[in-house]
């Protein structure tokens, strides 16, 4: 599923901004763009892999920290102010202002900014990840409705096949009788032999087992779609493959036009389902 999340964390003078973008992908393809210590980068990667199962995920981490900081030596400032105030009094001048005190050597010093460590980065990643997961959950709810609709269509196709499958034996008997009648004319045909041939043909065309397995696969798929917090994409992938296998078998055994038509429609629905399942984590 697609999604976007941004997290911002601040500590002292350091500001960390994390952007996470995810688009559909069959597996988890994680790309991290940041200049981090190897240990911190590995920790972030493991956190993301633990929270996301599929998708092409791009993570951008920007750390904005001051290159230097200014410190004021209070003791030096007081000493300077005292000396300047005394001199001003002797010269009958006004007292020194703050700018004059700060401008004196030793009062203000510049140094390197302290390294705030990984805390701001981890907090920003957590915030961005939470936003991404929430967005994907919203999309997942809408996707679940679509998947359920496709599964309903497949269930109706299965019911159509099951309804016509019960008349296959009678249809085969009629066709075989008509064909023999055209070939042999008035020659009598052994009813027992005819019944045996019909039974063989009916057994080859029997799709009872396939219909049972198809119903089971559809029920399992429904149960997975109903799990809003679970990562079920790969299991749904597997079930889609199994549903396709059963439809192909039923289609190859089909002895009635109604069944063949239902299978063609079901395969078209299955392709739509397959495309949507690729979006499921």
Coordinates of C-alpha atoms in Angstrom, one line a residue:
X1 CA 0.0 0.0 0.0
X2 CA 1.0 3.6 -0.5
X3 CA 1.6 6.0 2.3
X4 CA 3.5 9.0 3.6
X5 CA 4.7 10.0 7.0
X6 CA 6.7 12.9 8.4
X7 CA 8.3 13.1 11.8
X8 CA 10.1 16.1 13.4
X9 CA 12.0 16.0 16.7
X10 CA 14.0 18.7 18.4
X11 CA 16.5 18.6 21.2
X12 CA 18.3 21.7 22.3
X13 CA 19.5 23.3 19.0
X14 CA 19.2 20.1 16.9
X15 CA 16.2 19.5 14.7
X16 CA 15.6 16.2 12.9
X17 CA 13.2 15.8 10.0
X18 CA 12.3 12.3 8.7
X19 CA 10.2 11.7 5.6
X20 CA 9.0 8.1 4.8
X21 CA 7.3 7.4 1.5
X22 CA 6.0 4.0 0.5
X23 CA 4.5 2.7 -2.8
X24 CA 3.3 -0.7 -3.8
X25 CA 5.8 -3.5 -4.2
X26 CA 5.7 -7.2 -4.1
X27 CA 8.4 -7.4 -1.4
X28 CA 10.0 -4.9 1.0
X29 CA 12.5 -2.7 -0.8
X30 CA 13.9 -0.3 1.7
X31 CA 16.1 2.7 0.8
X32 CA 17.6 4.9 3.5
X33 CA 19.1 8.3 2.6
X34 CA 20.9 9.7 5.5
X35 CA 24.4 10.3 6.9
X36 CA 24.3 8.4 10.1
X37 CA 26.6 6.2 12.3
X38 CA 26.4 2.6 11.1
X39 CA 24.9 1.4 14.4
X40 CA 22.2 4.0 14.3
X41 CA 21.4 3.3 10.6
X42 CA 21.2 -0.4 11.3
X43 CA 18.8 0.2 14.3
X44 CA 16.5 2.4 12.1
X45 CA 16.6 -0.2 9.3
X46 CA 15.6 -3.0 11.8
X47 CA 12.8 -0.8 13.2
X48 CA 11.3 -0.2 9.7
X49 CA 11.6 -3.9 8.7
X50 CA 9.8 -4.8 11.9
X51 CA 6.9 -2.4 11.2
X52 CA 6.6 -2.9 7.4
X53 CA 6.4 -6.1 5.4
X54 CA 6.0 -5.0 1.8
X55 CA 6.4 -1.9 -0.3
X56 CA 9.1 0.2 -1.9
X57 CA 10.0 2.4 1.0
X58 CA 12.1 5.5 0.8
X59 CA 13.4 7.1 4.0
X60 CA 15.0 10.6 4.1
X61 CA 16.6 11.8 7.3
X62 CA 17.7 15.4 7.6
X63 CA 19.6 16.6 10.7
X64 CA 19.9 20.4 11.2
X65 CA 22.3 21.3 14.0
X66 CA 24.3 24.5 14.5
X67 CA 27.9 24.3 13.5
X68 CA 29.0 26.3 16.6
X69 CA 27.6 27.7 19.8
X70 CA 28.4 30.9 21.7
X71 CA 29.1 30.7 25.4
X72 CA 29.3 33.7 27.8
X73 CA 31.8 33.7 30.6
X74 CA 29.7 35.3 33.4
X75 CA 32.7 35.8 35.7
X76 CA 34.7 37.5 32.9
X77 CA 31.6 39.6 32.0
X78 CA 31.2 40.7 35.7
X79 CA 34.9 41.6 36.0
X80 CA 34.8 43.6 32.7
X81 CA 31.7 45.4 33.8
X82 CA 33.2 46.3 37.2
X83 CA 36.4 47.6 35.6
X84 CA 34.6 49.6 32.9
X85 CA 32.1 51.0 35.5
X86 CA 35.0 52.1 37.7
X87 CA 36.7 53.8 34.8
X88 CA 33.5 55.4 33.7
X89 CA 33.0 56.8 37.2
X90 CA 36.6 58.2 37.2
X91 CA 36.1 59.8 33.8
X92 CA 32.7 61.1 34.8
X93 CA 31.0 59.1 32.0
X94 CA 27.9 56.9 31.8
X95 CA 28.1 53.2 32.8
X96 CA 29.0 50.6 30.2
X97 CA 26.2 49.0 28.3
X98 CA 25.8 45.3 27.6
X99 CA 27.1 45.4 24.1
X100 CA 30.3 47.1 25.3
X101 CA 30.8 44.4 27.9
X102 CA 30.2 41.5 25.5
X103 CA 32.6 43.1 23.0
X104 CA 35.5 42.7 25.4
X105 CA 38.0 39.8 24.8
X106 CA 37.3 36.7 26.8
X107 CA 33.6 37.5 27.6
X108 CA 32.1 35.5 24.6
X109 CA 33.6 32.3 23.3
X110 CA 32.6 30.1 20.3
X111 CA 32.9 26.4 20.3
X112 CA 31.6 23.2 18.5
X113 CA 28.0 22.3 19.0
X114 CA 27.5 19.2 21.2
X115 CA 26.4 16.0 19.4
X116 CA 22.9 15.2 20.6
X117 CA 23.2 11.6 19.7
X118 CA 20.5 9.3 18.3
X119 CA 17.5 10.4 20.5
X120 CA 16.1 13.1 18.2
X121 CA 16.6 10.7 15.2
X122 CA 14.8 7.8 16.8
X123 CA 11.9 10.1 18.0
X124 CA 11.5 11.6 14.5
X125 CA 11.5 8.1 12.9
X126 CA 8.9 6.9 15.3
X127 CA 6.6 9.9 14.5
X128 CA 7.0 9.5 10.7
X129 CA 6.4 5.7 10.9
X130 CA 3.3 6.1 13.0
X131 CA 1.9 8.6 10.5
X132 CA 2.8 6.3 7.6
X133 CA 1.1 3.3 9.3
X134 CA -2.0 5.3 10.0
X135 CA -2.3 6.4 6.4
X136 CA -1.8 2.8 5.2
X137 CA -4.4 1.6 7.6
X138 CA -6.9 4.0 6.1
X139 CA -6.1 2.8 2.6
X140 CA -6.2 -0.8 3.9
X141 CA -9.8 -0.4 5.1
X142 CA -10.9 0.8 1.6
X143 CA -8.9 -2.0 0.0
X144 CA -10.6 -4.6 2.2
X145 CA -14.0 -3.5 0.9
X146 CA -12.7 -3.9 -2.7
X147 CA -11.2 -7.3 -2.0
X148 CA -14.4 -8.5 -0.3
X149 CA -16.5 -7.5 -3.3
X150 CA -14.2 -9.5 -5.6
X151 CA -14.4 -12.5 -3.4
X152 CA -18.2 -12.2 -3.4
X153 CA -18.1 -12.3 -7.2
X154 CA -15.9 -15.5 -7.1
X155 CA -18.3 -17.1 -4.6
X156 CA -21.3 -16.4 -6.9
X157 CA -19.4 -17.9 -9.9
X158 CA -18.7 -21.0 -7.8
X159 CA -22.4 -21.2 -7.0
X160 CA -23.2 -21.0 -10.7
X161 CA -20.7 -23.8 -11.5
X162 CA -22.1 -26.0 -8.6
X163 CA -25.6 -25.5 -9.8
X164 CA -24.8 -26.7 -13.3
X165 CA -22.4 -29.4 -12.2
X166 CA -25.2 -31.5 -10.9
X167 CA -26.7 -31.8 -14.4
X168 CA -23.5 -32.8 -16.2
X169 CA -24.2 -36.6 -16.1
X170 CA -27.6 -36.2 -17.6
X171 CA -26.2 -33.9 -20.3
X172 CA -23.4 -36.3 -21.1
X173 CA -25.9 -39.2 -21.4
X174 CA -28.1 -37.2 -23.8
X175 CA -25.1 -36.1 -26.0
X176 CA -23.7 -39.6 -26.1
X177 CA -27.1 -41.1 -27.0
X178 CA -27.6 -38.6 -29.7
X179 CA -24.1 -39.2 -31.2
X180 CA -24.5 -42.9 -31.1
X181 CA -28.0 -42.6 -32.7
X182 CA -26.5 -40.6 -35.6
X183 CA -23.7 -43.0 -36.1
X184 CA -25.5 -46.3 -35.8
X185 CA -29.0 -45.4 -36.8
X186 CA -31.5 -48.0 -35.8
X187 CA -28.9 -50.4 -34.4
X188 CA -29.7 -51.3 -30.7
X189 CA -27.3 -50.1 -28.1
X190 CA -26.7 -52.0 -24.9
X191 CA -28.1 -49.8 -22.1
X192 CA -25.6 -51.2 -19.6
X193 CA -22.7 -50.4 -21.9
X194 CA -24.1 -46.9 -22.5
X195 CA -24.5 -46.3 -18.7
X196 CA -20.9 -47.4 -18.2
X197 CA -19.5 -45.0 -20.7
X198 CA -21.7 -42.2 -19.3
X199 CA -20.3 -43.0 -15.8
X200 CA -16.7 -42.8 -17.1
X201 CA -17.3 -39.5 -18.8
X202 CA -19.2 -38.1 -15.8
X203 CA -16.3 -39.1 -13.5
X204 CA -13.8 -37.3 -15.6
X205 CA -16.1 -34.2 -15.7
X206 CA -16.8 -34.3 -12.0
X207 CA -15.6 -31.1 -10.2
X208 CA -16.9 -31.8 -6.7
X209 CA -13.4 -31.8 -5.2
X210 CA -12.4 -28.6 -7.0
X211 CA -15.6 -26.9 -5.8
X212 CA -14.9 -27.9 -2.2
X213 CA -11.3 -26.7 -2.3
X214 CA -12.4 -23.5 -4.0
X215 CA -14.9 -22.8 -1.3
X216 CA -12.2 -23.4 1.4
X217 CA -9.8 -21.0 -0.4
X218 CA -12.5 -18.3 -0.6
X219 CA -13.4 -18.7 3.1
X220 CA -9.7 -18.4 4.1
X221 CA -9.2 -15.3 1.9
X222 CA -12.3 -13.7 3.6
X223 CA -10.8 -14.4 7.0
X224 CA -7.5 -12.9 6.1
X225 CA -9.1 -9.7 4.7
X226 CA -11.0 -9.4 7.9
X227 CA -7.8 -9.2 9.9
X228 CA -7.2 -5.4 9.9
X229 CA -4.0 -5.4 11.9
X230 CA -2.3 -8.4 10.4
X231 CA 0.2 -8.6 7.5
X232 CA -1.6 -11.0 5.2
X233 CA -0.4 -10.0 1.7
X234 CA 1.8 -13.0 1.1
X235 CA -0.8 -15.5 2.3
X236 CA -3.4 -13.8 0.1
X237 CA -0.9 -14.2 -2.8
X238 CA -0.8 -17.9 -2.2
X239 CA -4.6 -18.2 -2.0
X240 CA -5.0 -16.3 -5.2
X241 CA -2.7 -18.8 -6.9
X242 CA -4.7 -21.7 -5.5
X243 CA -8.0 -20.2 -6.5
X244 CA -6.6 -19.8 -10.0
X245 CA -5.5 -23.5 -10.1
X246 CA -9.0 -24.7 -9.1
X247 CA -10.6 -22.5 -11.7
X248 CA -8.3 -23.8 -14.4
X249 CA -9.0 -27.4 -13.4
X250 CA -12.8 -26.8 -13.5
X251 CA -12.5 -25.1 -16.8
X252 CA -10.6 -28.0 -18.3
X253 CA -13.2 -30.5 -17.1
X254 CA -16.1 -28.4 -18.1
X255 CA -18.8 -30.2 -20.1
X256 CA -21.4 -27.4 -20.2
X257 CA -21.4 -24.0 -21.8
X258 CA -22.8 -22.4 -18.6
X259 CA -19.9 -23.7 -16.6
X260 CA -17.3 -22.5 -19.1
X261 CA -18.8 -19.1 -19.2
X262 CA -18.9 -18.8 -15.4
X263 CA -15.2 -19.9 -15.3
X264 CA -14.2 -17.3 -17.9
X265 CA -15.9 -14.6 -15.8
X266 CA -14.4 -15.9 -12.6
X267 CA -10.9 -15.7 -14.1
X268 CA -11.4 -12.1 -15.1
X269 CA -12.5 -11.3 -11.6
X270 CA -9.5 -13.2 -10.2
X271 CA -7.1 -11.1 -12.2
X272 CA -8.6 -7.9 -10.7
X273 CA -8.3 -9.6 -7.2
X274 CA -4.7 -10.5 -8.0
X275 CA -3.8 -6.9 -8.9
X276 CA -5.4 -5.6 -5.7
X277 CA -3.7 -8.2 -3.5
X278 CA -0.3 -6.8 -4.7
X279 CA -1.2 -3.7 -2.7
X280 CA -1.8 -5.6 0.6
X281 CA 1.0 -5.7 3.1

